[in-house]
Amino acid sequence: MSGTPGNGPRTLRPIHAPERTGISEPADLEAYADFARRIQLETIGTEEFSYSAAELAVLGGNPYLERRRFGIFDGERLVAATSAWWEREDDDGAPMITMVGVEPAARRQGLGGRVLDAIEASARDAGRTSTILISEHRTDDRTGERLHAPQGAASLPADAPSVRFAQSRGYRLGQLLVASVLPVADAGARFRGMAERAARTDGYRLERWRDHTPVEHLDAFAAARSRMVAEAPSGAVDFPDEHWDAARIVEEEALAVDAGRTHLTVAAITADGDVAGFTILTLAPGKRAAYQDDTLVLGPHRGHGLGMRMKLANLVALADAAPERREVYTWNADENGPMLAINRDLGFRPHSIQATWQRD
């Protein structure tokens, strides 16, 4: 997959996942997985967030999310691609979320616009009335004109190619997420000591589980996950609601296991059995890092240090379950001061920026 694009005809076509699990991934999906890995490595300096074709094939079977991809092929080589997803249960025209990538040697030839046109048209046909575009950026200290989101202090260089591309397509910057990294190698004892010092007897108990939510917590956990979009900072972006129930929890956890992923979850449980907050770590196969996925303390339960306590408990669980993992990556809204403060206290340091753009 190395080298430069050839001189053959460039064809735009959908990239399909297998219709069922247990069969080989199609060549186009293999090409997409390798393309996305190379683009991520070039863009932000790591391929730790990339998915294998086998993972994409399994996770593409999620009945709650619609996923679509388009690519431009130069012969057999994929030189531009886009991936999009949206909540299937939203029938009110909630936005799709998409990312676009173009191979460096093929840029400034209109290919990004072609794949974005294709995915936007596909989304309109499915009743989506607006689009959320995601771009990734290295942190930088360059001078010159900067572009700021409506909230937060982070910024992007106004002349960055992905910034110019998004603006040329009519997208407005709605939010910046700070991606941060925490070294965790041989840090289990430190996290355990911090967790012991942070412990309180205030009516909340922490429970943790691996891969599968205990039956007695399914309904309360689903209710808490449904609040994630509503209660997390969203800047000026109209993120679509996520509708969770016990069946969706069970289905998505089963898919993750089938894809070779491990989920470590810690939840704060009230005396009545409600979930007051939760945090999830994801361990993808073949990676050296873990990902800090959703973390939320529900509004009525804030002010008790639950965010720090849950994160510390899950870092201890990570050290116990997978001591070979070397880092943890997390993403937080730049305007989310309390969560960013927790991350700084834990030792997270900025790694990159994820920009969220929206167009109606």
PDB file of N, CA and C in Angstrom, residues 10-111:
ATOM      1  N   ARG A  10      -9.920   6.933 -11.855  1.00  0.00           N
ATOM      2  CA  ARG A  10     -10.310   7.012 -10.455  1.00  0.00           C
ATOM      3  C   ARG A  10     -11.808   6.783 -10.348  1.00  0.00           C
ATOM      4  N   THR A  11     -12.194   5.812  -9.553  1.00  0.00           N
ATOM      5  CA  THR A  11     -13.595   5.457  -9.438  1.00  0.00           C
ATOM      6  C   THR A  11     -14.089   5.713  -8.024  1.00  0.00           C
ATOM      7  N   LEU A  12     -15.276   6.288  -7.939  1.00  0.00           N
ATOM      8  CA  LEU A  12     -15.935   6.535  -6.663  1.00  0.00           C
ATOM      9  C   LEU A  12     -16.977   5.456  -6.456  1.00  0.00           C
ATOM     10  N   ARG A  13     -16.930   4.791  -5.293  1.00  0.00           N
ATOM     11  CA  ARG A  13     -17.916   3.745  -5.033  1.00  0.00           C
ATOM     12  C   ARG A  13     -18.100   3.555  -3.539  1.00  0.00           C
ATOM     13  N   PRO A  14     -19.258   2.993  -3.146  1.00  0.00           N
ATOM     14  CA  PRO A  14     -19.465   2.683  -1.725  1.00  0.00           C
ATOM     15  C   PRO A  14     -18.493   1.598  -1.270  1.00  0.00           C
ATOM     16  N   ILE A  15     -18.176   1.625   0.013  1.00  0.00           N
ATOM     17  CA  ILE A  15     -17.336   0.598   0.626  1.00  0.00           C
ATOM     18  C   ILE A  15     -18.224  -0.180   1.588  1.00  0.00           C
ATOM     19  N   HIS A  16     -18.466  -1.433   1.269  1.00  0.00           N
ATOM     20  CA  HIS A  16     -19.424  -2.218   2.037  1.00  0.00           C
ATOM     21  C   HIS A  16     -18.712  -3.148   3.020  1.00  0.00           C
ATOM     22  N   ALA A  17     -19.346  -3.365   4.150  1.00  0.00           N
ATOM     23  CA  ALA A  17     -18.916  -4.383   5.100  1.00  0.00           C
ATOM     24  C   ALA A  17     -19.637  -5.683   4.767  1.00  0.00           C
ATOM     25  N   PRO A  18     -19.163  -6.823   5.268  1.00  0.00           N
ATOM     26  CA  PRO A  18     -19.868  -8.085   5.023  1.00  0.00           C
ATOM     27  C   PRO A  18     -21.301  -8.016   5.547  1.00  0.00           C
ATOM     28  N   GLU A  19     -22.194  -8.706   4.884  1.00  0.00           N
ATOM     29  CA  GLU A  19     -23.588  -8.706   5.308  1.00  0.00           C
ATOM     30  C   GLU A  19     -23.807  -9.542   6.556  1.00  0.00           C
ATOM     31  N   ARG A  20     -22.884 -10.391   6.885  1.00  0.00           N
ATOM     32  CA  ARG A  20     -22.989 -11.191   8.106  1.00  0.00           C
ATOM     33  C   ARG A  20     -21.585 -11.503   8.587  1.00  0.00           C
ATOM     34  N   THR A  21     -21.473 -11.793   9.874  1.00  0.00           N
ATOM     35  CA  THR A  21     -20.175 -12.121  10.446  1.00  0.00           C
ATOM     36  C   THR A  21     -19.776 -13.533  10.057  1.00  0.00           C
ATOM     37  N   GLY A  22     -18.491 -13.815  10.203  1.00  0.00           N
ATOM     38  CA  GLY A  22     -18.005 -15.156   9.918  1.00  0.00           C
ATOM     39  C   GLY A  22     -17.556 -15.362   8.486  1.00  0.00           C
ATOM     40  N   ILE A  23     -17.630 -14.330   7.644  1.00  0.00           N
ATOM     41  CA  ILE A  23     -17.119 -14.428   6.283  1.00  0.00           C
ATOM     42  C   ILE A  23     -16.002 -13.416   6.126  1.00  0.00           C
ATOM     43  N   SER A  24     -15.187 -13.604   5.100  1.00  0.00           N
ATOM     44  CA  SER A  24     -14.020 -12.747   4.918  1.00  0.00           C
ATOM     45  C   SER A  24     -14.434 -11.306   4.652  1.00  0.00           C
ATOM     46  N   GLU A  25     -13.615 -10.384   5.148  1.00  0.00           N
ATOM     47  CA  GLU A  25     -13.868  -8.978   4.879  1.00  0.00           C
ATOM     48  C   GLU A  25     -13.588  -8.705   3.402  1.00  0.00           C
ATOM     49  N   PRO A  26     -14.438  -7.918   2.728  1.00  0.00           N
ATOM     50  CA  PRO A  26     -14.186  -7.607   1.322  1.00  0.00           C
ATOM     51  C   PRO A  26     -12.917  -6.777   1.174  1.00  0.00           C
ATOM     52  N   ALA A  27     -12.332  -6.856  -0.027  1.00  0.00           N
ATOM     53  CA  ALA A  27     -11.063  -6.165  -0.275  1.00  0.00           C
ATOM     54  C   ALA A  27     -11.194  -4.671  -0.057  1.00  0.00           C
ATOM     55  N   ASP A  28     -12.341  -4.091  -0.436  1.00  0.00           N
ATOM     56  CA  ASP A  28     -12.514  -2.645  -0.258  1.00  0.00           C
ATOM     57  C   ASP A  28     -12.468  -2.251   1.216  1.00  0.00           C
ATOM     58  N   LEU A  29     -13.046  -3.078   2.097  1.00  0.00           N
ATOM     59  CA  LEU A  29     -13.018  -2.763   3.520  1.00  0.00           C
ATOM     60  C   LEU A  29     -11.598  -2.911   4.063  1.00  0.00           C
ATOM     61  N   GLU A  30     -10.864  -3.906   3.592  1.00  0.00           N
ATOM     62  CA  GLU A  30      -9.460  -4.037   3.983  1.00  0.00           C
ATOM     63  C   GLU A  30      -8.682  -2.791   3.554  1.00  0.00           C
ATOM     64  N   ALA A  31      -8.944  -2.330   2.326  1.00  0.00           N
ATOM     65  CA  ALA A  31      -8.255  -1.136   1.836  1.00  0.00           C
ATOM     66  C   ALA A  31      -8.620   0.082   2.665  1.00  0.00           C
ATOM     67  N   TYR A  32      -9.894   0.181   3.068  1.00  0.00           N
ATOM     68  CA  TYR A  32     -10.320   1.320   3.877  1.00  0.00           C
ATOM     69  C   TYR A  32      -9.633   1.307   5.238  1.00  0.00           C
ATOM     70  N   ALA A  33      -9.563   0.151   5.889  1.00  0.00           N
ATOM     71  CA  ALA A  33      -8.929   0.069   7.208  1.00  0.00           C
ATOM     72  C   ALA A  33      -7.471   0.493   7.127  1.00  0.00           C
ATOM     73  N   ASP A  34      -6.760   0.049   6.082  1.00  0.00           N
ATOM     74  CA  ASP A  34      -5.361   0.436   5.940  1.00  0.00           C
ATOM     75  C   ASP A  34      -5.239   1.923   5.618  1.00  0.00           C
ATOM     76  N   PHE A  35      -6.128   2.432   4.777  1.00  0.00           N
ATOM     77  CA  PHE A  35      -6.128   3.858   4.425  1.00  0.00           C
ATOM     78  C   PHE A  35      -6.353   4.715   5.672  1.00  0.00           C
ATOM     79  N   ALA A  36      -7.366   4.383   6.474  1.00  0.00           N
ATOM     80  CA  ALA A  36      -7.671   5.168   7.666  1.00  0.00           C
ATOM     81  C   ALA A  36      -6.509   5.138   8.653  1.00  0.00           C
ATOM     82  N   ARG A  37      -5.834   3.997   8.751  1.00  0.00           N
ATOM     83  CA  ARG A  37      -4.673   3.898   9.639  1.00  0.00           C
ATOM     84  C   ARG A  37      -3.559   4.842   9.166  1.00  0.00           C
ATOM     85  N   ARG A  38      -3.279   4.843   7.854  1.00  0.00           N
ATOM     86  CA  ARG A  38      -2.207   5.690   7.325  1.00  0.00           C
ATOM     87  C   ARG A  38      -2.543   7.174   7.464  1.00  0.00           C
ATOM     88  N   ILE A  39      -3.802   7.535   7.228  1.00  0.00           N
ATOM     89  CA  ILE A  39      -4.205   8.938   7.342  1.00  0.00           C
ATOM     90  C   ILE A  39      -4.086   9.405   8.790  1.00  0.00           C
ATOM     91  N   GLN A  40      -4.484   8.568   9.724  1.00  0.00           N
ATOM     92  CA  GLN A  40      -4.400   8.953  11.127  1.00  0.00           C
ATOM     93  C   GLN A  40      -2.947   9.107  11.563  1.00  0.00           C
ATOM     94  N   LEU A  41      -2.092   8.212  11.133  1.00  0.00           N
ATOM     95  CA  LEU A  41      -0.681   8.301  11.482  1.00  0.00           C
ATOM     96  C   LEU A  41      -0.073   9.589  10.937  1.00  0.00           C
ATOM     97  N   GLU A  42      -0.436   9.944   9.709  1.00  0.00           N
ATOM     98  CA  GLU A  42       0.086  11.171   9.100  1.00  0.00           C
ATOM     99  C   GLU A  42      -0.493  12.419   9.757  1.00  0.00           C
ATOM    100  N   THR A  43      -1.755  12.355  10.173  1.00  0.00           N
ATOM    101  CA  THR A  43      -2.445  13.544  10.681  1.00  0.00           C
ATOM    102  C   THR A  43      -2.074  13.860  12.117  1.00  0.00           C
ATOM    103  N   ILE A  44      -2.109  12.865  13.006  1.00  0.00           N
ATOM    104  CA  ILE A  44      -1.884  13.152  14.426  1.00  0.00           C
ATOM    105  C   ILE A  44      -0.747  12.335  15.039  1.00  0.00           C
ATOM    106  N   GLY A  45      -0.024  11.584  14.211  1.00  0.00           N
ATOM    107  CA  GLY A  45       1.184  10.938  14.685  1.00  0.00           C
ATOM    108  C   GLY A  45       1.004   9.625  15.406  1.00  0.00           C
ATOM    109  N   THR A  46      -0.172   9.026  15.343  1.00  0.00           N
ATOM    110  CA  THR A  46      -0.391   7.720  15.959  1.00  0.00           C
ATOM    111  C   THR A  46      -1.433   6.954  15.157  1.00  0.00           C
ATOM    112  N   GLU A  47      -1.338   5.643  15.204  1.00  0.00           N
ATOM    113  CA  GLU A  47      -2.361   4.792  14.612  1.00  0.00           C
ATOM    114  C   GLU A  47      -3.105   4.011  15.700  1.00  0.00           C
ATOM    115  N   GLU A  48      -2.951   4.452  16.939  1.00  0.00           N
ATOM    116  CA  GLU A  48      -3.565   3.754  18.061  1.00  0.00           C
ATOM    117  C   GLU A  48      -5.093   3.785  18.023  1.00  0.00           C
ATOM    118  N   PHE A  49      -5.681   4.761  17.316  1.00  0.00           N
ATOM    119  CA  PHE A  49      -7.143   4.874  17.302  1.00  0.00           C
ATOM    120  C   PHE A  49      -7.764   4.156  16.116  1.00  0.00           C
ATOM    121  N   SER A  50      -6.958   3.527  15.267  1.00  0.00           N
ATOM    122  CA  SER A  50      -7.477   2.922  14.041  1.00  0.00           C
ATOM    123  C   SER A  50      -8.129   1.574  14.329  1.00  0.00           C
ATOM    124  N   TYR A  51      -8.995   1.159  13.412  1.00  0.00           N
ATOM    125  CA  TYR A  51      -9.710  -0.113  13.508  1.00  0.00           C
ATOM    126  C   TYR A  51      -9.189  -1.067  12.436  1.00  0.00           C
ATOM    127  N   SER A  52      -9.105  -2.326  12.764  1.00  0.00           N
ATOM    128  CA  SER A  52      -8.805  -3.337  11.750  1.00  0.00           C
ATOM    129  C   SER A  52     -10.055  -3.600  10.919  1.00  0.00           C
ATOM    130  N   ALA A  53      -9.863  -4.204   9.745  1.00  0.00           N
ATOM    131  CA  ALA A  53     -11.014  -4.555   8.911  1.00  0.00           C
ATOM    132  C   ALA A  53     -11.927  -5.538   9.633  1.00  0.00           C
ATOM    133  N   ALA A  54     -11.345  -6.455  10.404  1.00  0.00           N
ATOM    134  CA  ALA A  54     -12.167  -7.426  11.136  1.00  0.00           C
ATOM    135  C   ALA A  54     -13.043  -6.726  12.167  1.00  0.00           C
ATOM    136  N   GLU A  55     -12.489  -5.714  12.867  1.00  0.00           N
ATOM    137  CA  GLU A  55     -13.298  -4.959  13.822  1.00  0.00           C
ATOM    138  C   GLU A  55     -14.412  -4.208  13.114  1.00  0.00           C
ATOM    139  N   LEU A  56     -14.073  -3.546  12.003  1.00  0.00           N
ATOM    140  CA  LEU A  56     -15.080  -2.788  11.258  1.00  0.00           C
ATOM    141  C   LEU A  56     -16.204  -3.697  10.779  1.00  0.00           C
ATOM    142  N   ALA A  57     -15.848  -4.909  10.354  1.00  0.00           N
ATOM    143  CA  ALA A  57     -16.862  -5.837   9.853  1.00  0.00           C
ATOM    144  C   ALA A  57     -17.841  -6.227  10.952  1.00  0.00           C
ATOM    145  N   VAL A  58     -17.320  -6.507  12.146  1.00  0.00           N
ATOM    146  CA  VAL A  58     -18.192  -6.919  13.248  1.00  0.00           C
ATOM    147  C   VAL A  58     -19.012  -5.740  13.763  1.00  0.00           C
ATOM    148  N   LEU A  59     -18.341  -4.621  14.043  1.00  0.00           N
ATOM    149  CA  LEU A  59     -19.039  -3.469  14.609  1.00  0.00           C
ATOM    150  C   LEU A  59     -20.025  -2.866  13.620  1.00  0.00           C
ATOM    151  N   GLY A  60     -19.825  -3.102  12.340  1.00  0.00           N
ATOM    152  CA  GLY A  60     -20.775  -2.627  11.333  1.00  0.00           C
ATOM    153  C   GLY A  60     -22.123  -3.312  11.422  1.00  0.00           C
ATOM    154  N   GLY A  61     -22.204  -4.397  12.194  1.00  0.00           N
ATOM    155  CA  GLY A  61     -23.476  -5.095  12.370  1.00  0.00           C
ATOM    156  C   GLY A  61     -24.339  -4.535  13.468  1.00  0.00           C
ATOM    157  N   ASN A  62     -23.948  -3.378  14.008  1.00  0.00           N
ATOM    158  CA  ASN A  62     -24.730  -2.751  15.078  1.00  0.00           C
ATOM    159  C   ASN A  62     -26.100  -2.323  14.553  1.00  0.00           C
ATOM    160  N   PRO A  63     -27.197  -2.881  15.084  1.00  0.00           N
ATOM    161  CA  PRO A  63     -28.518  -2.541  14.557  1.00  0.00           C
ATOM    162  C   PRO A  63     -28.989  -1.141  14.937  1.00  0.00           C
ATOM    163  N   TYR A  64     -28.270  -0.478  15.848  1.00  0.00           N
ATOM    164  CA  TYR A  64     -28.699   0.838  16.317  1.00  0.00           C
ATOM    165  C   TYR A  64     -28.022   1.984  15.570  1.00  0.00           C
ATOM    166  N   LEU A  65     -26.953   1.675  14.844  1.00  0.00           N
ATOM    167  CA  LEU A  65     -26.211   2.698  14.118  1.00  0.00           C
ATOM    168  C   LEU A  65     -26.166   2.364  12.634  1.00  0.00           C
ATOM    169  N   GLU A  66     -26.474   3.330  11.813  1.00  0.00           N
ATOM    170  CA  GLU A  66     -26.287   3.201  10.367  1.00  0.00           C
ATOM    171  C   GLU A  66     -24.891   3.702  10.035  1.00  0.00           C
ATOM    172  N   ARG A  67     -24.120   2.903   9.315  1.00  0.00           N
ATOM    173  CA  ARG A  67     -22.768   3.285   8.912  1.00  0.00           C
ATOM    174  C   ARG A  67     -22.642   3.188   7.397  1.00  0.00           C
ATOM    175  N   ARG A  68     -22.076   4.219   6.800  1.00  0.00           N
ATOM    176  CA  ARG A  68     -21.870   4.216   5.356  1.00  0.00           C
ATOM    177  C   ARG A  68     -20.482   4.772   5.048  1.00  0.00           C
ATOM    178  N   ARG A  69     -19.870   4.230   3.987  1.00  0.00           N
ATOM    179  CA  ARG A  69     -18.544   4.677   3.568  1.00  0.00           C
ATOM    180  C   ARG A  69     -18.493   4.792   2.057  1.00  0.00           C
ATOM    181  N   PHE A  70     -17.736   5.781   1.588  1.00  0.00           N
ATOM    182  CA  PHE A  70     -17.449   5.916   0.165  1.00  0.00           C
ATOM    183  C   PHE A  70     -15.952   6.107   0.001  1.00  0.00           C
ATOM    184  N   GLY A  71     -15.425   5.614  -1.119  1.00  0.00           N
ATOM    185  CA  GLY A  71     -14.006   5.784  -1.396  1.00  0.00           C
ATOM    186  C   GLY A  71     -13.765   6.061  -2.866  1.00  0.00           C
ATOM    187  N   ILE A  72     -12.650   6.703  -3.141  1.00  0.00           N
ATOM    188  CA  ILE A  72     -12.175   6.903  -4.506  1.00  0.00           C
ATOM    189  C   ILE A  72     -10.940   6.030  -4.670  1.00  0.00           C
ATOM    190  N   PHE A  73     -11.004   5.132  -5.653  1.00  0.00           N
ATOM    191  CA  PHE A  73      -9.927   4.187  -5.911  1.00  0.00           C
ATOM    192  C   PHE A  73      -9.173   4.582  -7.171  1.00  0.00           C
ATOM    193  N   ASP A  74      -7.860   4.589  -7.065  1.00  0.00           N
ATOM    194  CA  ASP A  74      -6.973   4.784  -8.213  1.00  0.00           C
ATOM    195  C   ASP A  74      -6.408   3.410  -8.539  1.00  0.00           C
ATOM    196  N   GLY A  75      -7.070   2.709  -9.464  1.00  0.00           N
ATOM    197  CA  GLY A  75      -6.766   1.302  -9.651  1.00  0.00           C
ATOM    198  C   GLY A  75      -7.268   0.543  -8.435  1.00  0.00           C
ATOM    199  N   GLU A  76      -6.365  -0.152  -7.754  1.00  0.00           N
ATOM    200  CA  GLU A  76      -6.738  -0.882  -6.542  1.00  0.00           C
ATOM    201  C   GLU A  76      -6.432  -0.092  -5.281  1.00  0.00           C
ATOM    202  N   ARG A  77      -5.810   1.065  -5.430  1.00  0.00           N
ATOM    203  CA  ARG A  77      -5.389   1.838  -4.260  1.00  0.00           C
ATOM    204  C   ARG A  77      -6.455   2.853  -3.881  1.00  0.00           C
ATOM    205  N   LEU A  78      -6.804   2.880  -2.613  1.00  0.00           N
ATOM    206  CA  LEU A  78      -7.760   3.855  -2.096  1.00  0.00           C
ATOM    207  C   LEU A  78      -7.012   5.157  -1.818  1.00  0.00           C
ATOM    208  N   VAL A  79      -7.471   6.267  -2.429  1.00  0.00           N
ATOM    209  CA  VAL A  79      -6.767   7.538  -2.285  1.00  0.00           C
ATOM    210  C   VAL A  79      -7.597   8.595  -1.568  1.00  0.00           C
ATOM    211  N   ALA A  80      -8.885   8.381  -1.409  1.00  0.00           N
ATOM    212  CA  ALA A  80      -9.742   9.299  -0.644  1.00  0.00           C
ATOM    213  C   ALA A  80     -10.928   8.497  -0.129  1.00  0.00           C
ATOM    214  N   ALA A  81     -11.403   8.866   1.047  1.00  0.00           N
ATOM    215  CA  ALA A  81     -12.517   8.111   1.625  1.00  0.00           C
ATOM    216  C   ALA A  81     -13.237   8.948   2.655  1.00  0.00           C
ATOM    217  N   THR A  82     -14.479   8.571   2.908  1.00  0.00           N
ATOM    218  CA  THR A  82     -15.263   9.170   3.975  1.00  0.00           C
ATOM    219  C   THR A  82     -16.065   8.076   4.664  1.00  0.00           C
ATOM    220  N   SER A  83     -16.268   8.256   5.951  1.00  0.00           N
ATOM    221  CA  SER A  83     -17.077   7.339   6.746  1.00  0.00           C
ATOM    222  C   SER A  83     -18.098   8.157   7.510  1.00  0.00           C
ATOM    223  N   ALA A  84     -19.316   7.666   7.600  1.00  0.00           N
ATOM    224  CA  ALA A  84     -20.380   8.397   8.306  1.00  0.00           C
ATOM    225  C   ALA A  84     -21.225   7.427   9.100  1.00  0.00           C
ATOM    226  N   TRP A  85     -21.863   7.955  10.132  1.00  0.00           N
ATOM    227  CA  TRP A  85     -22.762   7.139  10.955  1.00  0.00           C
ATOM    228  C   TRP A  85     -23.835   8.023  11.560  1.00  0.00           C
ATOM    229  N   TRP A  86     -24.963   7.411  11.892  1.00  0.00           N
ATOM    230  CA  TRP A  86     -26.036   8.119  12.576  1.00  0.00           C
ATOM    231  C   TRP A  86     -26.923   7.130  13.312  1.00  0.00           C
ATOM    232  N   GLU A  87     -27.684   7.668  14.267  1.00  0.00           N
ATOM    233  CA  GLU A  87     -28.593   6.848  15.051  1.00  0.00           C
ATOM    234  C   GLU A  87     -29.779   6.427  14.188  1.00  0.00           C
ATOM    235  N   ARG A  88     -30.021   5.146  14.078  1.00  0.00           N
ATOM    236  CA  ARG A  88     -31.116   4.663  13.243  1.00  0.00           C
ATOM    237  C   ARG A  88     -32.482   4.997  13.824  1.00  0.00           C
ATOM    238  N   GLU A  89     -32.575   5.075  15.146  1.00  0.00           N
ATOM    239  CA  GLU A  89     -33.883   5.300  15.757  1.00  0.00           C
ATOM    240  C   GLU A  89     -34.333   6.745  15.655  1.00  0.00           C
ATOM    241  N   ASP A  90     -33.428   7.647  15.275  1.00  0.00           N
ATOM    242  CA  ASP A  90     -33.805   9.044  15.121  1.00  0.00           C
ATOM    243  C   ASP A  90     -34.522   9.217  13.784  1.00  0.00           C
ATOM    244  N   ASP A  91     -35.806   9.503  13.832  1.00  0.00           N
ATOM    245  CA  ASP A  91     -36.567   9.704  12.601  1.00  0.00           C
ATOM    246  C   ASP A  91     -36.938  11.165  12.396  1.00  0.00           C
ATOM    247  N   ASP A  92     -36.269  12.069  13.144  1.00  0.00           N
ATOM    248  CA  ASP A  92     -36.580  13.484  13.033  1.00  0.00           C
ATOM    249  C   ASP A  92     -35.493  14.253  12.300  1.00  0.00           C
ATOM    250  N   GLY A  93     -34.714  13.545  11.486  1.00  0.00           N
ATOM    251  CA  GLY A  93     -33.697  14.217  10.695  1.00  0.00           C
ATOM    252  C   GLY A  93     -32.463  14.602  11.474  1.00  0.00           C
ATOM    253  N   ALA A  94     -32.149  13.879  12.544  1.00  0.00           N
ATOM    254  CA  ALA A  94     -30.948  14.183  13.312  1.00  0.00           C
ATOM    255  C   ALA A  94     -29.721  14.059  12.418  1.00  0.00           C
ATOM    256  N   PRO A  95     -28.649  14.804  12.723  1.00  0.00           N
ATOM    257  CA  PRO A  95     -27.508  14.863  11.806  1.00  0.00           C
ATOM    258  C   PRO A  95     -26.724  13.569  11.729  1.00  0.00           C
ATOM    259  N   MET A  96     -26.064  13.398  10.596  1.00  0.00           N
ATOM    260  CA  MET A  96     -25.057  12.356  10.489  1.00  0.00           C
ATOM    261  C   MET A  96     -23.721  12.945  10.934  1.00  0.00           C
ATOM    262  N   ILE A  97     -22.788  12.062  11.296  1.00  0.00           N
ATOM    263  CA  ILE A  97     -21.441  12.443  11.689  1.00  0.00           C
ATOM    264  C   ILE A  97     -20.483  11.800  10.703  1.00  0.00           C
ATOM    265  N   THR A  98     -19.532  12.575  10.172  1.00  0.00           N
ATOM    266  CA  THR A  98     -18.676  12.058   9.121  1.00  0.00           C
ATOM    267  C   THR A  98     -17.249  12.548   9.269  1.00  0.00           C
ATOM    268  N   MET A  99     -16.318  11.791   8.689  1.00  0.00           N
ATOM    269  CA  MET A  99     -14.915  12.166   8.595  1.00  0.00           C
ATOM    270  C   MET A  99     -14.458  11.957   7.156  1.00  0.00           C
ATOM    271  N   VAL A 100     -13.524  12.781   6.692  1.00  0.00           N
ATOM    272  CA  VAL A 100     -13.019  12.722   5.328  1.00  0.00           C
ATOM    273  C   VAL A 100     -11.502  12.642   5.365  1.00  0.00           C
ATOM    274  N   GLY A 101     -10.936  11.807   4.519  1.00  0.00           N
ATOM    275  CA  GLY A 101      -9.479  11.721   4.410  1.00  0.00           C
ATOM    276  C   GLY A 101      -9.054  11.625   2.958  1.00  0.00           C
ATOM    277  N   VAL A 102      -7.912  12.223   2.645  1.00  0.00           N
ATOM    278  CA  VAL A 102      -7.335  12.159   1.304  1.00  0.00           C
ATOM    279  C   VAL A 102      -5.846  11.885   1.452  1.00  0.00           C
ATOM    280  N   GLU A 103      -5.351  10.957   0.664  1.00  0.00           N
ATOM    281  CA  GLU A 103      -3.931  10.641   0.689  1.00  0.00           C
ATOM    282  C   GLU A 103      -3.101  11.879   0.333  1.00  0.00           C
ATOM    283  N   PRO A 104      -1.987  12.115   1.023  1.00  0.00           N
ATOM    284  CA  PRO A 104      -1.219  13.347   0.779  1.00  0.00           C
ATOM    285  C   PRO A 104      -0.901  13.611  -0.687  1.00  0.00           C
ATOM    286  N   ALA A 105      -0.489  12.585  -1.425  1.00  0.00           N
ATOM    287  CA  ALA A 105      -0.106  12.799  -2.819  1.00  0.00           C
ATOM    288  C   ALA A 105      -1.291  13.123  -3.719  1.00  0.00           C
ATOM    289  N   ALA A 106      -2.512  12.906  -3.228  1.00  0.00           N
ATOM    290  CA  ALA A 106      -3.707  13.137  -4.046  1.00  0.00           C
ATOM    291  C   ALA A 106      -4.494  14.363  -3.605  1.00  0.00           C
ATOM    292  N   ARG A 107      -3.935  15.176  -2.711  1.00  0.00           N
ATOM    293  CA  ARG A 107      -4.668  16.333  -2.215  1.00  0.00           C
ATOM    294  C   ARG A 107      -4.658  17.482  -3.215  1.00  0.00           C
ATOM    295  N   ARG A 108      -5.589  18.415  -2.976  1.00  0.00           N
ATOM    296  CA  ARG A 108      -5.757  19.609  -3.812  1.00  0.00           C
ATOM    297  C   ARG A 108      -6.168  19.243  -5.236  1.00  0.00           C
ATOM    298  N   GLN A 109      -6.901  18.138  -5.344  1.00  0.00           N
ATOM    299  CA  GLN A 109      -7.430  17.711  -6.645  1.00  0.00           C
ATOM    300  C   GLN A 109      -8.947  17.511  -6.596  1.00  0.00           C
ATOM    301  N   GLY A 110      -9.579  17.977  -5.533  1.00  0.00           N
ATOM    302  CA  GLY A 110     -11.028  17.909  -5.431  1.00  0.00           C
ATOM    303  C   GLY A 110     -11.576  16.583  -4.950  1.00  0.00           C
ATOM    304  N   LEU A 111     -10.715  15.662  -4.507  1.00  0.00           N
ATOM    305  CA  LEU A 111     -11.193  14.336  -4.130  1.00  0.00           C
ATOM    306  C   LEU A 111     -11.950  14.360  -2.807  1.00  0.00           C
TER     307      LEU A 111
END
